[in-house]
Structure formats: structure tokens, C-alpha cells
Coordinates of C-alpha atoms and ligand atoms in Angstrom, one line a residue:
X1 CA 129.2 105.5 108.3
X2 CA 127.6 108.5 109.9
X3 CA 123.9 109.1 110.2
X4 CA 122.8 112.6 111.0
X5 CA 119.1 112.4 110.4
X6 CA 117.6 109.0 111.0
X7 CA 118.7 107.5 114.3
X8 CA 119.9 104.3 112.8
X9 CA 121.3 101.8 115.3
X10 CA 125.1 101.7 115.5
X11 CA 125.1 98.0 114.8
X12 CA 123.3 98.5 111.5
X13 CA 125.6 101.3 110.5
X14 CA 128.6 99.2 111.1
X15 CA 127.1 96.3 109.0
X16 CA 126.3 98.9 106.3
X17 CA 129.9 100.1 106.4
X18 CA 131.1 96.6 105.7
X19 CA 128.5 96.1 103.0
X20 CA 129.6 99.2 101.2
X21 CA 133.2 98.0 101.1
X22 CA 132.1 94.9 99.4
X23 CA 130.1 96.9 96.8
X24 CA 133.1 98.7 95.3
X25 CA 133.6 96.3 92.4
X26 CA 130.0 96.1 91.5
X27 CA 129.6 99.9 91.7
X28 CA 132.6 100.4 89.4
X29 CA 130.9 98.0 86.9
X30 CA 127.6 99.9 87.2
X31 CA 129.4 103.2 86.5
X32 CA 130.9 101.8 83.3
X33 CA 127.5 100.6 82.0
X34 CA 125.9 103.9 83.1
X35 CA 128.5 105.9 81.1
X36 CA 128.0 103.7 78.0
X37 CA 124.2 104.0 78.1
X38 CA 124.2 107.7 79.0
X39 CA 126.4 108.4 75.9
X40 CA 124.3 106.1 73.7
X41 CA 121.2 108.1 74.6
X42 CA 123.0 111.4 74.1
X43 CA 124.2 110.3 70.7
X44 CA 120.6 109.5 69.7
X45 CA 119.5 113.0 70.8
X46 CA 122.2 114.5 68.7
X47 CA 121.6 112.3 65.7
X48 CA 117.9 113.3 65.7
X49 CA 118.7 117.0 66.2
X50 CA 116.5 117.4 69.3
X51 CA 115.6 121.0 69.9
X52 CA 113.2 123.1 72.0
X53 CA 110.6 122.9 69.4
X54 CA 110.2 119.2 70.1
X55 CA 109.0 120.1 73.6
X56 CA 105.9 121.6 72.2
X57 CA 102.4 120.2 72.7
X58 CA 99.4 119.1 70.7
X59 CA 95.7 118.6 71.5
X60 CA 92.9 116.8 69.7
X61 CA 94.0 114.3 67.1
X62 CA 97.6 115.2 67.6
X63 CA 98.5 115.2 63.9
X64 CA 102.0 116.2 63.0
X65 CA 103.3 116.3 66.5
X66 CA 107.0 116.9 65.8
X67 CA 108.1 116.1 69.3
X68 CA 106.2 112.8 69.5
X69 CA 107.7 111.7 66.2
X70 CA 111.3 112.7 67.1
X71 CA 111.0 111.1 70.5
X72 CA 110.0 107.8 68.9
X73 CA 113.0 108.0 66.6
X74 CA 115.3 108.7 69.5
X75 CA 113.9 105.9 71.6
X76 CA 114.1 103.4 68.7
X77 CA 117.8 104.2 68.4
X78 CA 118.4 103.8 72.2
X79 CA 116.7 100.4 72.2
X80 CA 118.4 99.2 69.0
X81 CA 115.2 99.0 67.0
X82 CA 114.0 100.5 63.7
X83 CA 110.8 102.2 65.1
X84 CA 109.0 102.8 68.3
X85 CA 105.7 103.8 69.9
X86 CA 106.5 105.7 73.2
X87 CA 103.4 107.2 74.6
X88 CA 101.5 108.4 77.7
X89 CA 98.4 106.7 76.2
X90 CA 99.7 103.3 77.3
X91 CA 98.2 103.1 80.7
X92 CA 100.9 100.6 82.0
X93 CA 103.5 98.1 80.9
X94 CA 100.8 95.4 80.8
X95 CA 98.8 97.6 78.3
X96 CA 101.9 98.0 76.1
X97 CA 102.5 94.2 76.1
X98 CA 98.9 93.5 75.4
X99 CA 98.9 95.8 72.4
X100 CA 102.0 94.1 71.1
X101 CA 100.4 90.6 71.6
X102 CA 97.1 91.6 70.0
X103 CA 99.0 93.4 67.2
X104 CA 101.0 90.3 66.2
X105 CA 98.6 87.4 66.9
X106 CA 95.6 86.2 64.9
X107 CA 92.9 83.5 65.5
X108 CA 94.4 80.1 65.3
X109 CA 97.9 81.3 66.1
X110 CA 99.8 80.1 69.1
X111 CA 101.7 82.2 71.6
X112 CA 104.7 80.4 73.0
X113 CA 106.3 81.7 76.3
X114 CA 109.8 80.3 76.6
X115 CA 110.9 81.6 80.0
X116 CA 108.3 79.9 82.1
X117 CA 105.1 81.4 83.4
X118 CA 104.8 85.0 82.4
X119 CA 104.3 88.0 84.8
X120 CA 101.0 87.8 86.8
X121 CA 99.1 90.6 85.0
X122 CA 99.6 88.9 81.6
X123 CA 97.7 85.8 82.7
X124 CA 94.3 87.5 82.0
X125 CA 95.6 89.1 78.8
X126 CA 96.5 85.7 77.5
X127 CA 93.6 83.8 79.2
X128 CA 96.0 81.2 80.6
X129 CA 93.5 79.5 83.0
X130 CA 90.3 80.4 81.2
X131 CA 89.2 82.6 78.4
X132 CA 89.0 85.8 80.4
X133 CA 86.7 88.4 78.7
X134 CA 88.7 90.1 75.9
X135 CA 91.7 87.8 76.3
X136 CA 93.7 86.3 73.5
X137 CA 92.1 82.9 74.4
X138 CA 88.6 84.4 73.7
X139 CA 89.8 85.3 70.2
X140 CA 90.9 81.7 69.6
X141 CA 94.6 82.3 70.1
X142 CA 96.3 79.4 71.7
X143 CA 98.9 79.4 74.4
X144 CA 101.8 77.1 75.3
X145 CA 104.8 77.6 77.6
X146 CA 108.2 76.1 78.0
X147 CA 109.0 75.8 81.7
X148 CA 112.5 76.5 83.2
X149 CA 114.6 73.5 84.0
X150 CA 114.8 72.4 87.6
X151 CA 117.9 74.6 88.2
X152 CA 116.1 77.7 86.8
X153 CA 118.0 77.5 83.5
X154 CA 116.3 78.1 80.1
X155 CA 115.2 74.8 78.4
X156 CA 116.8 75.3 75.0
X157 CA 115.9 71.8 73.8
X158 CA 112.3 72.3 74.9
X159 CA 112.2 75.6 73.0
X160 CA 113.6 74.0 69.8
X161 CA 110.9 71.3 69.9
X162 CA 108.0 73.6 70.8
X163 CA 108.7 76.2 68.2
X164 CA 108.4 73.6 65.4
X165 CA 104.6 73.7 65.8
X166 CA 103.7 75.7 62.7
X167 CA 100.9 77.5 64.5
X168 CA 103.5 79.3 66.8
X169 CA 103.7 82.8 65.5
X170 CA 105.1 84.7 68.5
X171 CA 107.7 83.7 71.1
X172 CA 107.5 85.6 74.3
X173 CA 110.6 86.1 76.5
X174 CA 110.4 87.7 79.9
X175 CA 113.7 89.4 80.8
X176 CA 113.1 90.3 84.5
X177 CA 112.3 87.8 87.2
X178 CA 109.3 90.0 88.0
X179 CA 108.0 88.9 91.4
X180 CA 109.2 85.3 91.2
X181 CA 112.2 83.5 92.5
X182 CA 113.2 82.4 89.0
X183 CA 116.5 84.0 87.8
X184 CA 116.3 86.9 85.3
X185 CA 117.2 86.3 81.7
X186 CA 120.4 88.2 80.6
X187 CA 120.8 89.7 77.2
X188 CA 123.4 87.0 76.5
X189 CA 120.8 84.4 77.2
X190 CA 118.3 86.2 74.9
X191 CA 120.9 86.0 72.1
X192 CA 120.9 82.2 72.6
X193 CA 117.1 82.1 72.7
X194 CA 116.9 84.1 69.5
X195 CA 119.4 81.8 67.7
X196 CA 117.5 78.7 68.9
X197 CA 114.1 80.1 67.7
X198 CA 115.2 81.6 64.4
X199 CA 117.4 78.6 63.6
X200 CA 114.2 76.5 63.5
X201 CA 111.6 79.2 62.6
X202 CA 113.0 82.4 61.0
X203 CA 109.4 83.6 60.5
X204 CA 108.4 83.6 64.2
X205 CA 108.4 87.1 65.9
X206 CA 110.3 87.3 69.2
X207 CA 108.7 89.6 71.7
X208 CA 110.6 90.6 74.8
X209 CA 108.9 91.8 78.0
X210 CA 111.7 94.2 78.8
X211 CA 110.2 95.6 82.0
X212 CA 112.9 96.5 84.6
X213 CA 115.6 95.6 82.1
X214 CA 116.2 98.8 80.1
X215 CA 119.7 100.2 80.5
X216 CA 120.8 97.6 83.0
X217 CA 123.2 96.1 80.4
X218 CA 125.1 97.8 77.5
X219 CA 123.0 95.9 74.9
X220 CA 119.3 95.7 74.6
X221 CA 117.3 92.7 73.3
X222 CA 116.5 94.4 70.0
X223 CA 120.1 94.9 69.2
X224 CA 120.8 91.1 69.6
X225 CA 118.1 89.5 67.5
X226 CA 114.7 90.1 69.2
X227 CA 112.0 91.6 67.0
X228 CA 109.9 93.6 69.5
X229 CA 110.3 94.8 73.0
X230 CA 107.8 96.5 75.3
X231 CA 107.8 98.0 78.8
X232 CA 106.6 100.7 81.2
X233 CA 107.6 104.3 81.5
X234 CA 107.1 104.4 85.3
X235 CA 110.0 101.9 85.4
X236 CA 113.5 102.3 83.9
X237 CA 113.1 104.2 80.6
X238 CA 110.9 107.0 82.1
X239 CA 113.9 107.9 84.3
X240 CA 111.6 108.8 87.2
X241 CA 110.3 111.8 85.2
X242 CA 107.8 110.5 82.8
X243 CA 104.4 110.7 84.5
X244 CA 102.8 107.6 82.9
X245 CA 103.0 105.5 79.8
X246 CA 104.7 102.7 78.0
X247 CA 106.5 101.7 74.8
X248 CA 106.8 99.2 72.1
X249 CA 109.9 99.2 69.9
X250 CA 111.5 97.0 67.3
X251 CA 111.1 96.0 63.6
X252 CA 109.3 98.8 61.7
X253 CA 106.6 96.4 60.1
X254 CA 105.7 94.9 63.5
X255 CA 105.6 98.3 65.3
X256 CA 103.2 99.5 62.6
X257 CA 100.9 96.5 63.2
X258 CA 100.9 97.4 66.9
X259 CA 100.2 101.1 66.1
X260 CA 97.0 100.0 64.3
X261 CA 96.0 98.1 67.4
X262 CA 96.9 100.9 69.8
X263 CA 94.7 103.5 67.9
X264 CA 92.6 101.9 65.2
X265 CA 93.2 100.1 61.9
X266 CA 93.9 102.8 59.3
X267 CA 94.8 105.4 61.9
X268 CA 98.1 103.9 63.2
X269 CA 100.9 105.8 64.9
X270 CA 100.4 109.2 63.2
X271 CA 98.0 110.4 65.8
X272 CA 97.9 110.9 69.6
X273 CA 97.9 114.3 71.3
X274 CA 100.9 114.6 73.6
X275 CA 99.2 117.1 76.0
X276 CA 102.5 118.7 77.1
X277 CA 104.2 115.4 78.0
X278 CA 107.0 115.6 75.4
X279 CA 109.6 117.4 77.5
X280 CA 109.1 115.1 80.5
X281 CA 109.5 112.1 78.2
X282 CA 112.7 113.4 76.6
X283 CA 114.2 114.4 79.9
X284 CA 113.2 111.1 81.6
X285 CA 114.8 109.2 78.7
X286 CA 118.0 111.3 78.9
X287 CA 118.3 110.7 82.7
X288 CA 117.2 107.0 82.5
X289 CA 120.7 105.4 82.4
X290 CA 121.8 107.4 85.4
X291 CA 118.6 106.7 87.3
X292 CA 118.9 103.0 86.5
X293 CA 122.5 103.1 87.8
X294 CA 121.2 104.6 91.1
X295 CA 118.6 101.8 91.3
X296 CA 121.2 99.2 90.7
X297 CA 123.5 100.6 93.4
X298 CA 120.6 100.5 95.8
X299 CA 119.9 96.9 95.0
X300 CA 123.5 95.9 95.3
X301 CA 123.9 97.7 98.6
X302 CA 120.7 96.0 100.0
X303 CA 122.0 92.6 98.8
X304 CA 125.4 93.1 100.6
X305 CA 123.8 94.5 103.8
X306 CA 121.2 91.8 104.2
X307 CA 123.6 89.0 103.2
X308 CA 126.0 90.3 105.8
X309 CA 123.2 90.1 108.4
X310 CA 122.7 86.4 107.5
X311 CA 119.8 86.5 105.0
X312 CA 119.7 84.7 101.6
X313 CA 119.5 87.3 98.8
X314 CA 119.2 87.0 95.0
X315 CA 121.1 88.2 93.1
X316 CA 124.1 88.5 95.4
X317 CA 126.0 91.9 95.5
X318 CA 128.7 90.4 93.2
X319 CA 126.4 88.7 90.7
X320 CA 125.7 89.8 87.2
X321 CA 122.5 91.7 86.8
X322 CA 120.0 92.2 84.0
X323 CA 117.2 93.9 85.9
X324 CA 116.8 96.1 88.9
X325 CA 114.8 93.7 91.1
X326 CA 116.4 92.5 94.4
X327 CA 114.9 89.5 96.2
X328 CA 115.6 89.3 100.0
X329 CA 114.5 86.2 101.8
X330 CA 113.2 87.4 105.1
X331 CA 111.9 84.1 106.4
X332 CA 109.0 85.3 108.5
X333 CA 105.8 87.2 107.6
X334 CA 106.3 89.7 110.5
X335 CA 109.8 90.4 109.2
X336 CA 108.5 91.0 105.7
X337 CA 105.9 93.5 107.0
X338 CA 108.5 95.3 109.2
X339 CA 110.9 95.6 106.2
X340 CA 108.3 97.1 103.9
X341 CA 107.1 99.5 106.6
X342 CA 110.7 100.6 107.0
X343 CA 111.1 101.2 103.3
X344 CA 108.0 103.4 103.4
X345 CA 109.5 105.4 106.3
X346 CA 112.4 106.3 104.0
X347 CA 110.2 107.6 101.1
X348 CA 110.2 111.3 100.1
X349 CA 106.4 111.2 99.7
X350 CA 103.9 109.5 102.2
X351 CA 106.7 108.6 104.6
X352 CA 104.2 108.7 107.5
X353 CA 101.9 106.0 105.9
X354 CA 102.1 102.5 107.5
X355 CA 101.6 99.9 104.8
X356 CA 99.7 96.7 105.7
X357 CA 99.1 93.4 103.8
X358 CA 95.9 93.4 101.8
X359 CA 93.9 91.3 99.4
X360 CA 95.0 92.8 96.1
X361 CA 92.8 91.9 93.1
X362 CA 94.5 89.3 90.9
X363 CA 96.8 87.8 93.6
X364 CA 96.1 84.7 95.6
X365 CA 98.0 85.7 98.8
X366 CA 97.8 88.9 100.7
X367 CA 100.4 91.4 99.3
X368 CA 102.2 94.3 101.1
X369 CA 103.6 97.2 99.2
X370 CA 105.8 100.1 100.2
X371 CA 105.9 103.0 97.7
X372 CA 106.2 106.6 98.5
X373 CA 106.7 108.1 95.1
X374 CA 106.4 111.3 93.1
X375 CA 104.5 109.2 90.5
X376 CA 101.8 106.8 91.9
X377 CA 102.9 103.2 91.7
X378 CA 106.3 104.1 90.2
X379 CA 108.8 101.3 90.8
X380 CA 111.9 103.0 89.4
X381 CA 111.5 105.0 92.6
X382 CA 112.4 103.1 95.8
X383 CA 109.7 100.5 96.4
X384 CA 109.2 97.1 97.9
X385 CA 106.5 94.5 97.3
X386 CA 105.9 91.1 98.9
X387 CA 103.3 88.5 98.7
X388 CA 102.8 87.0 102.1
X389 CA 103.7 83.4 101.3
X390 CA 106.6 81.1 101.7
X391 CA 109.6 81.7 101.5
X392 CA 108.6 85.3 102.6
X393 CA 110.7 87.2 100.0
X394 CA 110.7 91.0 99.8
X395 CA 111.2 92.3 96.2
X396 CA 113.0 95.6 96.4
X397 CA 113.5 97.8 93.4
X398 CA 114.2 101.4 92.3
X399 CA 115.9 104.3 93.9
X400 CA 116.2 107.4 91.7
X401 CA 118.9 108.7 94.1
X402 CA 121.2 106.1 95.6
X403 CA 122.2 108.4 98.5
X404 CA 118.6 108.8 99.6
X405 CA 117.6 105.2 98.8
X406 CA 120.4 104.0 101.0
X407 CA 118.7 105.6 103.9
X408 CA 115.5 103.8 102.9
X409 CA 117.3 100.5 103.1
X410 CA 118.8 101.3 106.5
X411 CA 115.4 102.3 107.8
X412 CA 114.1 98.9 106.6
X413 CA 116.7 97.2 108.7
X414 CA 116.0 99.6 111.6
X415 CA 112.3 98.8 111.5
X416 CA 113.0 95.1 111.7
X417 CA 115.5 95.7 114.6
X418 CA 112.9 97.7 116.6
X419 CA 110.5 94.8 116.4
X420 CA 113.2 92.3 117.4
X421 CA 113.1 90.7 114.0
X422 CA 116.5 91.5 112.6
X423 CA 119.1 88.7 112.4
X424 CA 122.8 89.2 112.7
X425 CA 123.1 92.1 115.2
Ligands
PLP501 C1 106.0 95.6 85.8 C2 106.1 94.4 84.9 C3 105.1 94.3 83.9 C4 104.0 95.3 83.6 O1 103.4 95.8 84.8 P1 102.6 97.1 84.8 O2 102.3 97.2 86.3 O3 101.4 96.9 84.0 O4 103.4 98.2 84.3 C5 105.2 93.2 83.0 N1 106.2 92.3 83.2 C6 107.2 92.4 84.1 C7 108.3 91.4 84.2 C8 107.1 93.5 85.0 O5 108.1 93.6 85.9

């Protein structure tokens, strides 16, 4: 491998060369999925007759926004649902998930998480530890969870038992590992979860936290039995182009309940000015399968490189993937910091910034984050986050251009090498 621009050490380049050779099979697989999903999205655009008039804008109430309505139909088709809300008005993925939960649950109901403890930011939404102001708990909505088995597998027997409680109205499934060392949940596993839940309780709604999972596999949770899915547009489905936002997609009756929660009861989904965002949202969605493919190649390459250097990684370069997150066990806090600082050096925006660990609100340990993105906080762009705690794992994700992101990964190794913290060279 040649490096014309970044003064990467020869030993790292040689390890990278070996890593790339190992990636060939996985890259081929990714190409196949990328082609399938790119054509699925194209077919949805064609079926809905997308035209330049859909790129127009509205202000004020946003009544009759053709573009918004068409985008929601296209997106529903892409996700395998009947209807969708895909809007810049969702401030984040957490917001979209919260709207879905508040849309579906009523006082006295129970929310059942079946893939273990949910993503950090949902703890306050649910009110897991205490009835946080505005949380589901404060509204008298109960919470239970089914933990993973000791080997990380889904506890199907536990799910079948827990779902028999008649107060359970929503089952929550988290597809991505998020920032945990739990394995992600494949669409195939989601099929099994849906069968187990619906076999016992056909009336329960299954909500999937689909963050980081969109377009990683050929099928989406909604096309295999889930009722509702939600996620962020500054992750996979925004394709690196959408400037902000989130989505909820799925069964039409449930999406409508969520729409009345997103705006107001009686208003629903027929409002919401798009302020010129329609074209970006369409373009981002169109590119999303390709961009997700680039992020996946970046993750696979990083896995092969760091495994070759002697680090534990999860998933491995040859493992099946259902999300774009790559965990790399760096073993020491200083190594974690050097890794993230190197990723930042390879960012197109703010490459000169040196990230440091800080006390981020809502987290118990200090956290270090590398992100030099066109869209603040975007994690479909190359980024790395790590809580400074055992076993000192860096979570790497994104990479809208594999060729550029590869340099970012090499700079991470280089940054560790320069501090005498890189194994295997
Ligand atoms: C990113 C993410 C969310 C939502 O996070 P936001 O930062 O609010 O967009 C929820 N669940 C999982 C698994 C995630 O990865």
C-alpha cells in the first residue's frame, strides 16, 4: 500500500496491506447487499414517481407539502412498512424513539425490553432508575426487561414468559449493540423474536430501535414481522446528506398514533413545514445504501487491521454484521485516547482539534469522542467514541467514503504508534 499524503509508518502500511487481503470476501458480500438495497431504494423512487416538484419547500403549517408526503411513502417502501414519518423536526434518534413509545403506551401499560438494557439515552425516557421528569414512569407506564443469556444470546424462553403479562403492550427490540459489548441483533434473530412474541401475544406491538442498522442487511425488521421501527437521520438512512432528523415507520395505524404525539392530537402527520429540506432528505436516502456500504467496509478494514496487530475486535472482519459499529479492545486508557485523537486527525472537518476525555452529561465514566463531520455529531461520518472504563473499548463507526475513512483508521494506528502504544509492530 502506498501513502502519498499522511506519513504513515511502513510497518502499519504493511499490516494494512495484509488486512486488506483478508477483507476481500467481506467486501464482496457488502457489494452484493449494497446493490440490492440501492436498487430497492431506486425502485421505491420510481414507484412513487419522484419528480423535481417534490424538492419544493413549505413554510408555516406546511399543509399539502407534496415532497414531504412523497418522501414518507418512498421511505415506508424502503423500510418494508405501510407508512412513515421522516422529518427534520425529530431532533435526534432518541426523540423519534420517545415519540414512538409515548405514541403507543398508556398509563398502566408495561414496556418490555427483550434485548437487555436499552441504549443509554432511553433510560431517562423510560425512567428506568427513577421517574425522571416527563418520563414514561412519571405517566404510570411500567418497565421490565429480559436480559441476555450469559453468552450474549437472546433469552427466548424468558421472552415467552414475560410477554404473557397482560399489561405488556409494547415489546422493544434494539438491533445495534450501541455502545455496549453485547452482540448486535440480526434481522434473522428479530424474525425469531417476532414469532416468539406474536405466538403468545398477537396484540402486542413490536418496536425496533433500528439505529445503525438500516441498509446493513437486505431485509429490514418491518418486512419480517416487526410493527414499528425508529431511527436517526444523522446515521444510516440520512446518507450523510440529511442535516438533522429522524423517522418512525411501520404499520399505518401505529404510525398515525405516533403522528398525533409528534405534533398534537387532531393535527397528526398532515403538517410540518419542510423549510427546503426535502431535496437533501431524498438525495440522502437515495445514497444511503452506498454510504452504509462504505461505513461497513471501513469497519471491516479496521477489524482486520487491529486484529492483525494483536487486538481483540468485535465483530471480526469475517463475521456477519447487522449494524455499522465496530468495537476494538485497546486495553489501556492511553491507547484509547491516542486512537480517538488519530481518528480526529483523519477527519475532513476539524482535523486539527485534539479530543480529550470529558464528563459528558448522562454518562458515569469520562467519555472521549472523535468526530470531524459535515454535520455536527453525525455518526454515519467516520467517528469514534469510548467511555474510559474497562475493558477500554473504542467504538468506531461511519465513513461516508471508504477511501478517505481508511486513511482515518491508519492515522489512528499511527497516533498510537507515535506514543509507543501500538502492539504488533
Ligand atoms: C444512536 C442511537 C440511538 C439514538 O441516539 P441519538 O443520539 O439520540 O440519535 C438510540 N439507540 C441506538 C442503539 C443508537 O445507536
